Tab-separated table of C-alpha atoms and ligand atoms in Angstrom:
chain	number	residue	atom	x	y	z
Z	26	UNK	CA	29.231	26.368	-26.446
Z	27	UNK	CA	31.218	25.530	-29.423
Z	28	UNK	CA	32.229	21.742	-30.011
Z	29	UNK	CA	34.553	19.289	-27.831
Z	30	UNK	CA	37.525	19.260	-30.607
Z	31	UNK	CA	36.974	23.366	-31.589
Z	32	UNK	CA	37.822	23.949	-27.718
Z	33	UNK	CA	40.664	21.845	-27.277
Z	34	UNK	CA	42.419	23.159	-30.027
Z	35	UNK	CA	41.613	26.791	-29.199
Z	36	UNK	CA	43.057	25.375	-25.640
Z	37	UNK	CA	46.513	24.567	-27.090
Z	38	UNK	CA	46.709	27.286	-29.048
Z	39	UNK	CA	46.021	29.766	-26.100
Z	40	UNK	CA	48.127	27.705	-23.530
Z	41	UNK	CA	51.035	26.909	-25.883
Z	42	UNK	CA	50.873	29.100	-28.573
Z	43	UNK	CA	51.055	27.017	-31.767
Z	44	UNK	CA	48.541	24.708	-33.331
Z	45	UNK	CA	48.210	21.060	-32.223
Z	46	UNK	CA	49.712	18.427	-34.432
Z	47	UNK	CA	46.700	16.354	-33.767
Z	48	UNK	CA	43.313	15.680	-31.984
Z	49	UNK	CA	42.343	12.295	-30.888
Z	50	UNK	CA	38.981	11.674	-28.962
Z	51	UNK	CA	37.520	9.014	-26.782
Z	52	UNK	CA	33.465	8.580	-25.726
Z	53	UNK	CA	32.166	8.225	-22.281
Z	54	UNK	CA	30.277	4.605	-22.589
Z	55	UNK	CA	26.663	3.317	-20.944
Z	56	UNK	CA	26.807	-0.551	-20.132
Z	57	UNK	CA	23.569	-2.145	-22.074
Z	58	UNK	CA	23.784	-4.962	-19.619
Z	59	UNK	CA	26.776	-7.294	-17.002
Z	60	UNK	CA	26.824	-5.269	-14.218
Z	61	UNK	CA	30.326	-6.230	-12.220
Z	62	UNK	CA	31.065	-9.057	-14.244
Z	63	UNK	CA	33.895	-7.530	-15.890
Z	64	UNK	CA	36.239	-8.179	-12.940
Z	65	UNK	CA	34.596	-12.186	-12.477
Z	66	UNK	CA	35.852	-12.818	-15.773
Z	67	UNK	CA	32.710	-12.546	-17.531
Z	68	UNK	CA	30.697	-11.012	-19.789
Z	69	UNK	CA	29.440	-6.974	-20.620
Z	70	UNK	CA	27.843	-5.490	-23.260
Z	71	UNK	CA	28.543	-1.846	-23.225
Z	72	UNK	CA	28.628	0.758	-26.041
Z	73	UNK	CA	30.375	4.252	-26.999
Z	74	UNK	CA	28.417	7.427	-26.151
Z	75	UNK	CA	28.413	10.094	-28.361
Z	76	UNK	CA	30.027	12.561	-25.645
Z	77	UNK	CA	33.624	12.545	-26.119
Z	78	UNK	CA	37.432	13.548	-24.194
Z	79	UNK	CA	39.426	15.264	-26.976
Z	80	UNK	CA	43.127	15.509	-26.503
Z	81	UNK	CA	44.922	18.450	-28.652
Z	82	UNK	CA	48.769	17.154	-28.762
Z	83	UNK	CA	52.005	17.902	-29.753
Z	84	UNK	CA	55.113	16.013	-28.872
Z	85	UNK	CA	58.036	18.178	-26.782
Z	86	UNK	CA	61.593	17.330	-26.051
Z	87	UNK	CA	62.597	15.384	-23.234
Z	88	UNK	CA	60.434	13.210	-21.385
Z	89	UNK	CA	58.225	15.704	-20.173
Z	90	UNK	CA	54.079	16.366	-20.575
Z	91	UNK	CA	52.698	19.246	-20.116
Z	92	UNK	CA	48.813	19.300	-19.330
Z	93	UNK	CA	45.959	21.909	-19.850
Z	94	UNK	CA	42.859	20.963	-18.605
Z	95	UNK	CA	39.099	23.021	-19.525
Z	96	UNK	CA	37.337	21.809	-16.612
Z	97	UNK	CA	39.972	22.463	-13.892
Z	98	UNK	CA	41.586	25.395	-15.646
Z	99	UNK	CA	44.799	24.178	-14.421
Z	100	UNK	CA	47.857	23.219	-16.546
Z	101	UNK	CA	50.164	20.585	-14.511
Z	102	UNK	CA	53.684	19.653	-15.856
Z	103	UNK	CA	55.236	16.858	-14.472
Z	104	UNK	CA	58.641	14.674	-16.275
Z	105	UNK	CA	59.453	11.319	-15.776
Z	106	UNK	CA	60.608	11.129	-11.579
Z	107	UNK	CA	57.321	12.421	-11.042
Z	108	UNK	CA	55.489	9.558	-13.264
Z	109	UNK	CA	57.659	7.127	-11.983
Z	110	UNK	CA	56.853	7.246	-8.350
Z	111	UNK	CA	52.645	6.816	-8.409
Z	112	UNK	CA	51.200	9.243	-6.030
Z	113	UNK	CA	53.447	12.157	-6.762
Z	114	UNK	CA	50.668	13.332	-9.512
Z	115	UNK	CA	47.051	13.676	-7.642
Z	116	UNK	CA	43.558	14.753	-8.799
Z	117	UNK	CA	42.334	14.581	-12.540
Z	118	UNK	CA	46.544	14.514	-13.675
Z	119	UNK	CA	46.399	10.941	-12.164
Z	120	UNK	CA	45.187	9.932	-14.824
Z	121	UNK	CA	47.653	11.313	-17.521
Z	122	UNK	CA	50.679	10.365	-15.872
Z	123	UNK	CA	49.190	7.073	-14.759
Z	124	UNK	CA	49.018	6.439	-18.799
Z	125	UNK	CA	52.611	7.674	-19.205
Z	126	UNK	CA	53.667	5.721	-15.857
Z	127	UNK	CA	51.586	1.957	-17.771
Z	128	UNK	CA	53.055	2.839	-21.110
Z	129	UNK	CA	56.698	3.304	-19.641
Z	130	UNK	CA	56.343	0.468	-17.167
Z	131	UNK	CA	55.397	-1.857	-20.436
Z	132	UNK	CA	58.640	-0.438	-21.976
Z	133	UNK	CA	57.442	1.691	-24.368
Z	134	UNK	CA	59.568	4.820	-25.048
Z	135	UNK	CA	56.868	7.723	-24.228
Z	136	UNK	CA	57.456	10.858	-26.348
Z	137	UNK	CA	57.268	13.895	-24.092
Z	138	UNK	CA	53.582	15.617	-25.049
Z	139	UNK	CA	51.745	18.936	-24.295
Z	140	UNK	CA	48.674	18.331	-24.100
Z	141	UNK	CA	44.988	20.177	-23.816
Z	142	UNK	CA	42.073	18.231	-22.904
Z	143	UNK	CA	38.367	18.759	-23.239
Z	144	UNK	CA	35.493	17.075	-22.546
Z	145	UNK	CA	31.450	16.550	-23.064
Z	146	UNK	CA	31.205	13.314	-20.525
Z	147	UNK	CA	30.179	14.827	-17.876
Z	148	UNK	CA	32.057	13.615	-14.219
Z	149	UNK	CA	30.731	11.965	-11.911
Z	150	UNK	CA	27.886	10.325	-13.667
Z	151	UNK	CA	28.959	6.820	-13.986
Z	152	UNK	CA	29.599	7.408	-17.515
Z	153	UNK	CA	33.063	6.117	-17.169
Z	154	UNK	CA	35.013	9.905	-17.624
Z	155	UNK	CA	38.118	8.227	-16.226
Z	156	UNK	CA	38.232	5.657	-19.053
Z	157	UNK	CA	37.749	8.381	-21.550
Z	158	UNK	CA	40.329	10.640	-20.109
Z	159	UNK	CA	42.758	7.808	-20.373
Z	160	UNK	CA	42.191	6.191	-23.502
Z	161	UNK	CA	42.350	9.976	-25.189
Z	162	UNK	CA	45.544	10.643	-23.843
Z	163	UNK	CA	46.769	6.863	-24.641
Z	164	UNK	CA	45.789	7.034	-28.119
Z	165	UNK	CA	47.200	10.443	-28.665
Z	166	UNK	CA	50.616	9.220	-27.214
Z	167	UNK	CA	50.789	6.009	-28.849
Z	168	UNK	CA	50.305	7.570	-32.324
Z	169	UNK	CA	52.808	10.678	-31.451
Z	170	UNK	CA	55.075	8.567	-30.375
Z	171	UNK	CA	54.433	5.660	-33.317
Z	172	UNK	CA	54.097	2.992	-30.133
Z	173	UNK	CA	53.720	-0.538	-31.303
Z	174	UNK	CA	50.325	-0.908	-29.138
Z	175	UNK	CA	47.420	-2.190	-31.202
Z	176	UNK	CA	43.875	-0.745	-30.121
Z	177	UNK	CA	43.204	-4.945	-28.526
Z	178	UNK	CA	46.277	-3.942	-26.148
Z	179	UNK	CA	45.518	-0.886	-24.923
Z	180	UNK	CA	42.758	-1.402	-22.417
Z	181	UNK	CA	44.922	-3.251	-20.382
Z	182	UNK	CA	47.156	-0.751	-20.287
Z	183	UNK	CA	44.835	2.253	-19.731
Z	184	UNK	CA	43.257	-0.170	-17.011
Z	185	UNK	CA	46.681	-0.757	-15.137
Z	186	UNK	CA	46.965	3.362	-15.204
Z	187	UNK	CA	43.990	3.196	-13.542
Z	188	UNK	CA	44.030	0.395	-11.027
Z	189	UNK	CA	48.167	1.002	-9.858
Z	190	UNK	CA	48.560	4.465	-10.580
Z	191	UNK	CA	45.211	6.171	-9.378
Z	192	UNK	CA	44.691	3.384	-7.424
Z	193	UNK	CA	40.827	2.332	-7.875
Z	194	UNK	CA	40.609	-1.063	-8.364
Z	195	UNK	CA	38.008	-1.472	-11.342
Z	196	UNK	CA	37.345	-4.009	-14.305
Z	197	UNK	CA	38.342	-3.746	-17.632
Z	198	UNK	CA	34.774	-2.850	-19.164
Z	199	UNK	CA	35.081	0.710	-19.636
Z	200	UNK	CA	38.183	1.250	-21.112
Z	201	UNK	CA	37.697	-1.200	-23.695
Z	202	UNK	CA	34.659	0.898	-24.438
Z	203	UNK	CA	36.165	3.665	-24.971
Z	204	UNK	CA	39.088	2.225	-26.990
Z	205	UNK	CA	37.053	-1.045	-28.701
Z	206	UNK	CA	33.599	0.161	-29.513
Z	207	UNK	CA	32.340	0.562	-32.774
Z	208	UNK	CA	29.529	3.354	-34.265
Z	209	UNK	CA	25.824	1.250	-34.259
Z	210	UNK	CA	27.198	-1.374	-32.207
Z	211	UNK	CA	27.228	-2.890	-29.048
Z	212	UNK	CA	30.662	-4.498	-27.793
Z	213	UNK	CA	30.197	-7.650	-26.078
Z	214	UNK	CA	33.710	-8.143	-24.571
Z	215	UNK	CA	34.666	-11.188	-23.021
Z	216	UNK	CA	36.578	-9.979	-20.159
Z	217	UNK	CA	38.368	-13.506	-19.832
Z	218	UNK	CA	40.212	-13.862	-23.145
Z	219	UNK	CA	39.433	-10.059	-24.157
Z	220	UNK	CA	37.773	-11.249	-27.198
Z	221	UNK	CA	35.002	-8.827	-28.683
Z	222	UNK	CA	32.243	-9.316	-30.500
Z	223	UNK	CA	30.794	-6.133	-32.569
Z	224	UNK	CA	26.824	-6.747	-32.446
Z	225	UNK	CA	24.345	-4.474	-34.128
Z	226	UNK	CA	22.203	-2.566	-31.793
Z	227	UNK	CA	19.936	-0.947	-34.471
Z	228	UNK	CA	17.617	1.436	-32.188
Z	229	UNK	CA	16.137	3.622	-34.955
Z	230	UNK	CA	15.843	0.799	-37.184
Z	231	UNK	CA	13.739	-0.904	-34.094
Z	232	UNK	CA	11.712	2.225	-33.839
Z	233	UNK	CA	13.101	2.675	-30.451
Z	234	UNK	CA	15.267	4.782	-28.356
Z	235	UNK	CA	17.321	4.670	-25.178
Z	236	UNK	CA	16.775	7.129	-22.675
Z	237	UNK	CA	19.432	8.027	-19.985
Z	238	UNK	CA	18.725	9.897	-16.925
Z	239	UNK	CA	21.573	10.859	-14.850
Z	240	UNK	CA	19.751	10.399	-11.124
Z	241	UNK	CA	22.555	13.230	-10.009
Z	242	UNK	CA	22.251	10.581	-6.731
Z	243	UNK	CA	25.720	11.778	-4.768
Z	244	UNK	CA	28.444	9.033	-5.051
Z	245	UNK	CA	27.880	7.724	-1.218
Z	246	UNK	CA	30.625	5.672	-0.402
Z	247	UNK	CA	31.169	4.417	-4.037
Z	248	UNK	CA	34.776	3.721	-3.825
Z	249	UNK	CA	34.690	1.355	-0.363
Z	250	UNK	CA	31.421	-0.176	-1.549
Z	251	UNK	CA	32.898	-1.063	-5.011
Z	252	UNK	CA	36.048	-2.969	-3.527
Z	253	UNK	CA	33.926	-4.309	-1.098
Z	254	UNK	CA	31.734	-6.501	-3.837
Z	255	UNK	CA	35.206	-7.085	-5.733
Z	256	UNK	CA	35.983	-8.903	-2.030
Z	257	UNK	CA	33.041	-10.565	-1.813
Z	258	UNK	CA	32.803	-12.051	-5.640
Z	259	UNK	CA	36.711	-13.279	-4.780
Z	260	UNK	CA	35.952	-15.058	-1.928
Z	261	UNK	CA	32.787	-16.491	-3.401
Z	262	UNK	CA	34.936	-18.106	-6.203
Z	263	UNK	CA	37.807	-18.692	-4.147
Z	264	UNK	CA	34.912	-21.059	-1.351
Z	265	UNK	CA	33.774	-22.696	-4.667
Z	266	UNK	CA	37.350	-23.541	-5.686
Z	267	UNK	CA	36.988	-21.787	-9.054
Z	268	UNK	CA	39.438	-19.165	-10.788
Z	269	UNK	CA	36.335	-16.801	-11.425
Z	270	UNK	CA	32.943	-16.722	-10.624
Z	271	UNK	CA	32.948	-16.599	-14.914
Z	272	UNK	CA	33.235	-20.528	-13.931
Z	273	UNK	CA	29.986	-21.221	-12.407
Z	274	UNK	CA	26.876	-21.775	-14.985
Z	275	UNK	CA	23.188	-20.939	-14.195
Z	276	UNK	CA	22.671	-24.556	-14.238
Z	277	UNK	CA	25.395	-25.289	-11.443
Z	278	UNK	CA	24.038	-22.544	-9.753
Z	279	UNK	CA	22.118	-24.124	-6.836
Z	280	UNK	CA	24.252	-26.456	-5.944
Z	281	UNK	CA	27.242	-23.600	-5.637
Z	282	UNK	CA	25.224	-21.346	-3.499
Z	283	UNK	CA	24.222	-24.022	-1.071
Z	284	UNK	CA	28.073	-24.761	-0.672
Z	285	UNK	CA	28.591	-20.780	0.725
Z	286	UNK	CA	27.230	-20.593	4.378
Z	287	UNK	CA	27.336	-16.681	4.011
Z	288	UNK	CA	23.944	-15.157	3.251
Z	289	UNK	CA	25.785	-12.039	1.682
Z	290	UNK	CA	28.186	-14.105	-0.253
Z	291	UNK	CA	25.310	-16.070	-1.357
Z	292	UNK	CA	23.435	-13.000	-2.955
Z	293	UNK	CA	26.967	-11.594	-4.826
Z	294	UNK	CA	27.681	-15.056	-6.294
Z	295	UNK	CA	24.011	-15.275	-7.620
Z	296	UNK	CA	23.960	-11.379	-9.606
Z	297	UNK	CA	27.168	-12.664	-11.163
Z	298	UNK	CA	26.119	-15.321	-12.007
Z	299	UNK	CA	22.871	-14.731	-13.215
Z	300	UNK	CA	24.199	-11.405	-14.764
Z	301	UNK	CA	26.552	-13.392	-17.082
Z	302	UNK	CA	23.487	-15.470	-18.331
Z	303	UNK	CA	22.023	-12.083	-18.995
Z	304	UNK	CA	24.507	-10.385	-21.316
Z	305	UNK	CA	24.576	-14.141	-23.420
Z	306	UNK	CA	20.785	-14.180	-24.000
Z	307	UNK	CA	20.633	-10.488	-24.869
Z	308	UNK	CA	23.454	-10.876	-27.133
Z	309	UNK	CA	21.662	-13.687	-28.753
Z	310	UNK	CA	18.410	-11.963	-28.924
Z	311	UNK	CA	20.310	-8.582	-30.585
Z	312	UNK	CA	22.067	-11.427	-32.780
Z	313	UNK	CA	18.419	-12.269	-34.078
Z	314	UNK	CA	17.251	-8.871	-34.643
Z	315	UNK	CA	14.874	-8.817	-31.445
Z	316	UNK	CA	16.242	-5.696	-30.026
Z	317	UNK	CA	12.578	-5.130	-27.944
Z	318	UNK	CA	12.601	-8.412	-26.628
Z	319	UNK	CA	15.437	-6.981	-24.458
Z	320	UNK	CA	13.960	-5.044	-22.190
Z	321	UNK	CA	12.613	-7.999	-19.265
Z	322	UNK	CA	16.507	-8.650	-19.520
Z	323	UNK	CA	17.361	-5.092	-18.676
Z	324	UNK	CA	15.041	-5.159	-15.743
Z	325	UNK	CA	15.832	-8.544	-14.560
Z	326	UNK	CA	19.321	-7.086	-14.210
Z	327	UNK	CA	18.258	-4.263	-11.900
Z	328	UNK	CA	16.385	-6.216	-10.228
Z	329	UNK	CA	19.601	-8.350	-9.748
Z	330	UNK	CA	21.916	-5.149	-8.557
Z	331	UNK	CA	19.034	-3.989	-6.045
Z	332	UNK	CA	18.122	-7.415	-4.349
Z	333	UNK	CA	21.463	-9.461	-4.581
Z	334	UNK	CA	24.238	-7.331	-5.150
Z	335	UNK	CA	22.812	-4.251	-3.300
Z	336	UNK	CA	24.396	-1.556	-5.499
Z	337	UNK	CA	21.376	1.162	-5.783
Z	338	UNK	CA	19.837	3.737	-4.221
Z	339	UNK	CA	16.493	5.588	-3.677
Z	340	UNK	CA	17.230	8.026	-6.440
Z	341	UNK	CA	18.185	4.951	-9.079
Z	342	UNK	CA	15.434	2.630	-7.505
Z	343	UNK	CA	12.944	5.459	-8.455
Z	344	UNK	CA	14.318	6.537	-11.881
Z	345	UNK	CA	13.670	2.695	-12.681
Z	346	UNK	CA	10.161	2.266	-11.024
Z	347	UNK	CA	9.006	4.970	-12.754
Z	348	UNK	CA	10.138	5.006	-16.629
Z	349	UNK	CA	8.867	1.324	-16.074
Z	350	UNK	CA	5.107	2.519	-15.038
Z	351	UNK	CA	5.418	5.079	-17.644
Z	352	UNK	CA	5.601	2.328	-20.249
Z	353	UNK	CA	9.792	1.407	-20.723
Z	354	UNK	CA	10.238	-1.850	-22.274
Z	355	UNK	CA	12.699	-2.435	-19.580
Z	356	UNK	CA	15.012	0.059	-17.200
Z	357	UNK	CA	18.410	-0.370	-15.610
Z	358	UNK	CA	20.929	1.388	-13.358
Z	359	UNK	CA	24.004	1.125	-15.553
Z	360	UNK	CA	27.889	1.385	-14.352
Z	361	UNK	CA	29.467	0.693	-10.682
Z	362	UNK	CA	26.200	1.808	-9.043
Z	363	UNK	CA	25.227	3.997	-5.681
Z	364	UNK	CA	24.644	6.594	-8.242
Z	365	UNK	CA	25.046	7.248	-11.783
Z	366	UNK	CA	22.334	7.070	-14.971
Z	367	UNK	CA	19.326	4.620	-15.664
Z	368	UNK	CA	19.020	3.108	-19.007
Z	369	UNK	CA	15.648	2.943	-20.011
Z	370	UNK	CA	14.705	1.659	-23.470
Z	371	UNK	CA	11.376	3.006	-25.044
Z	372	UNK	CA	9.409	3.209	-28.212
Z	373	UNK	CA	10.801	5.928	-30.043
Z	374	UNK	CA	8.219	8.555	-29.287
Z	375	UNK	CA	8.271	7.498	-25.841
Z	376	UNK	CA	11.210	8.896	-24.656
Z	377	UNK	CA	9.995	12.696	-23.505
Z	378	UNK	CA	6.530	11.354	-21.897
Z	379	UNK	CA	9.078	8.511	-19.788
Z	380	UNK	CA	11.356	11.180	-18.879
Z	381	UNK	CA	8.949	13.470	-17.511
Z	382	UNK	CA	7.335	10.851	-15.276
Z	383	UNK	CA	10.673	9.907	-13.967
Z	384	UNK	CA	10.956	13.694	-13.326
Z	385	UNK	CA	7.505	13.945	-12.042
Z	386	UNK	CA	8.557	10.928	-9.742
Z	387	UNK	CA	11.640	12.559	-8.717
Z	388	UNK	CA	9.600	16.119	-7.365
Z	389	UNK	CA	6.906	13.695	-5.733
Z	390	UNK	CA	10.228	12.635	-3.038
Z	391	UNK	CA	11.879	15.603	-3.081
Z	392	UNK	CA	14.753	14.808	-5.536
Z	393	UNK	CA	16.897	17.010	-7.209
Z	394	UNK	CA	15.839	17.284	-10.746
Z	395	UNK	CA	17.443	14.615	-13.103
Z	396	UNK	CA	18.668	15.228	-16.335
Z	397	UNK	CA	18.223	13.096	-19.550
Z	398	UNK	CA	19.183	12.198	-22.674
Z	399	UNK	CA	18.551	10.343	-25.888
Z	400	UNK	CA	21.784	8.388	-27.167
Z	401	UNK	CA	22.447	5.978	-29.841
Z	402	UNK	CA	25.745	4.001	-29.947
Z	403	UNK	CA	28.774	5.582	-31.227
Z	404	UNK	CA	32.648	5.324	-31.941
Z	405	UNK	CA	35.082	4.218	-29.936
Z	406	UNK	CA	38.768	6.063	-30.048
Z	407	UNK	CA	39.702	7.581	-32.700
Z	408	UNK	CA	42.341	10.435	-34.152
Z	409	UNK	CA	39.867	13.500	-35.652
Z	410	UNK	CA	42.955	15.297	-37.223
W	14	GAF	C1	32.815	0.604	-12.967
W	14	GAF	C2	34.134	-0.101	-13.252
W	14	GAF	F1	35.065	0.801	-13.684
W	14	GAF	C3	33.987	-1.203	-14.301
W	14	GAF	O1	35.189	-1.910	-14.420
W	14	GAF	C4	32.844	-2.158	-13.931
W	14	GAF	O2	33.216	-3.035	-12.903
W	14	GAF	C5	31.581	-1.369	-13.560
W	14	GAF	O3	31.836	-0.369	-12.593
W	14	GAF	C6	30.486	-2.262	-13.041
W	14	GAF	O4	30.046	-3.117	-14.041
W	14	GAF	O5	32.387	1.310	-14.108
């Protein structure tokens, strides 16, 4: 299959029979670590894939976008009534006119766009697709359109598209990822003040490597379940008489739990909590060069989602459990959960004779097969042309 960009320009051209007058591209992300934090106010640590969105643009007349997608086949043209009234634009165009609906909401005046989009991150996976749909499509606008939105404003945005227009009510993590992150880097992101911190996550320099298996677990429930913890974390903070559950330390810990009577309240508040301390000492150990001293960290965490915040399932549980007895340094479900990919970081030549035992594993219960990867951390948004 030829590459991401070579498609999505061959798209436009097909579809609207002149050349592009740009591309712009945004990465699917993995979170290294702070697991539903993002919406506490906390702390995450993700970083940039190197499977990318790729929007082909060209401005039209008129506020009107016109939308060619690879993976649907479809192309969906919609002008401003539509984008103005959320719901009118369903499925995978959500998304797009959700972008167009935050940018116009925020007063910005939105050129009218063609558009064809292409893409390596694969759906479904919990490797944030959404976030790279939307931040492709934001950048290409902004710059078509000469928007005065620097890249530190535009998460927010993308993240409004996706919370009021599609209407799923996530964090801010991934689309900062996609938009923030920077090649070799992690991006720890305070979610609070939207600060970021680049820090060097130097795998190959470590002599190690970071396997991800998609568990290809189906998505049971994901959407109820995920508002459901958002609930639970709110009412936590809300019982403590905090603003965010970013406001309770590790050390004030015990004394906040045994203020919530609720046994399942009690085990939310704690992976946030805990999860926040987490992302801080693993920054501070990538800080000091001590990128294999992660990996207890990384387990710790799933251990966290599993037991407390009660996000996996057998297919992740197992994924974990097994690169671990096949010698990872440390394994962990990354993104919203009930599904998705395992992280599991290994010594360099470890990463085939992990991801066959997790395979191996997988047969043994009667799992579909997973697929895996080997990934290093790349850019964030950028224009290619
Ligand atoms: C999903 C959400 F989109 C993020 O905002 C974040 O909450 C994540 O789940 C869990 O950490 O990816």
């Amino acid at each position: 299959m030829t590459d991401v960009a070579d498609r999505a320009t061959a798209g436009f051209r097909r579809e609207f029979g002149a050349p592009p007058a740009g591309q712009w591209a945004a990465p699917g992300r993995v979170n290294l670590i702070g697991e539903h934090t993002d919406y506490n106010d906390g702390f995450v640590l993700p970083f940039a894939l190197p499977l990318r969105t790729v929007a082909a643009a060209d401005r039209q007349e008129g506020a009107r976008w016109t939308v060619w997608s690879e993976l649907s086949g479809e192309t969906i043209d919609f002008g401003a009534d539509e984008v103005d009234e959320p719901g009118r634009v369903a499925g995978w165009g959500a998304y797009v006119a959700g972008v167009v609906w935050a940018l116009r909401e925020a007063g910005h005046d939105v050129p009218g766009a063609r558009l064809a989009i292409t893409s390596d991150v694969p759906l479904g996976a919990g490797l944030s697709s959404s976030a790279a749909l939307e931040a492709a499509v934001l950048t290409a606008l902004v710059d078509l359109g000469g928007l005065d939105l620097p890249a530190e404003r535009q998460p927010r945005l993308a993240q409004r598209a996706e919370n009021h227009y599609v209407g799923a009510p996530t964090g801010i993590m991934d689309q900062s990822a996609s938009i923030r992150c920077r090649d070799g880097h992690a991006l720890f992101l305070d979610c609070r003040s939207e600060g970021v911190e680049h820090i060097p996550f130097d795998l190959r320099g470590a002599g190690l490597a970071m396997l991800v298996v998609d568990s290809h677990a189906p998505h049971r429930h994901a959407d109820g379940e995920y508002a459901a913890r958002r609930k639970s974390c709110e009412a936590g903070a809300e019982r403590l008489g905090v603003p965010a559950l970013r406001d309770v330390t590790v050390d004030q810990l015990d004394t906040a739990l045994a203020r919530l009577d609720d046994p399942e309240t009690r085990r939310r508040v704690r992976h946030v909590v805990t999860e926040d301390q987490r992302v801080l000492d693993t920054v501070a150990l990538l800080r000091a060069g001590r990128v294999r001293e992660i990996g207890p960290l990384l387990t710790a965490s799933h251990v966290s989602m599993r037991d407390d915040f009660e996000i996996t399932v057998p297919e992740i549980d197992t994924a974990v459990e097994a690169a671990l007895a096949a010698g990872a340094l440390g394994a962990r479900m990354t993104g919203g959960g009930f599904g998705g990919c395992v992280l599991a970081l290994v010594e360099a030549d470890a990463a085939d004779p992990v991801a066959d035992a997790v395979t191996a594993a997988y047969a043994e219960q009667g799992f579909r097969a997973p697929d895996h990867l080997t990934v290093l951390p790349a850019p964030g948004a950028v224009r290619l042309t």
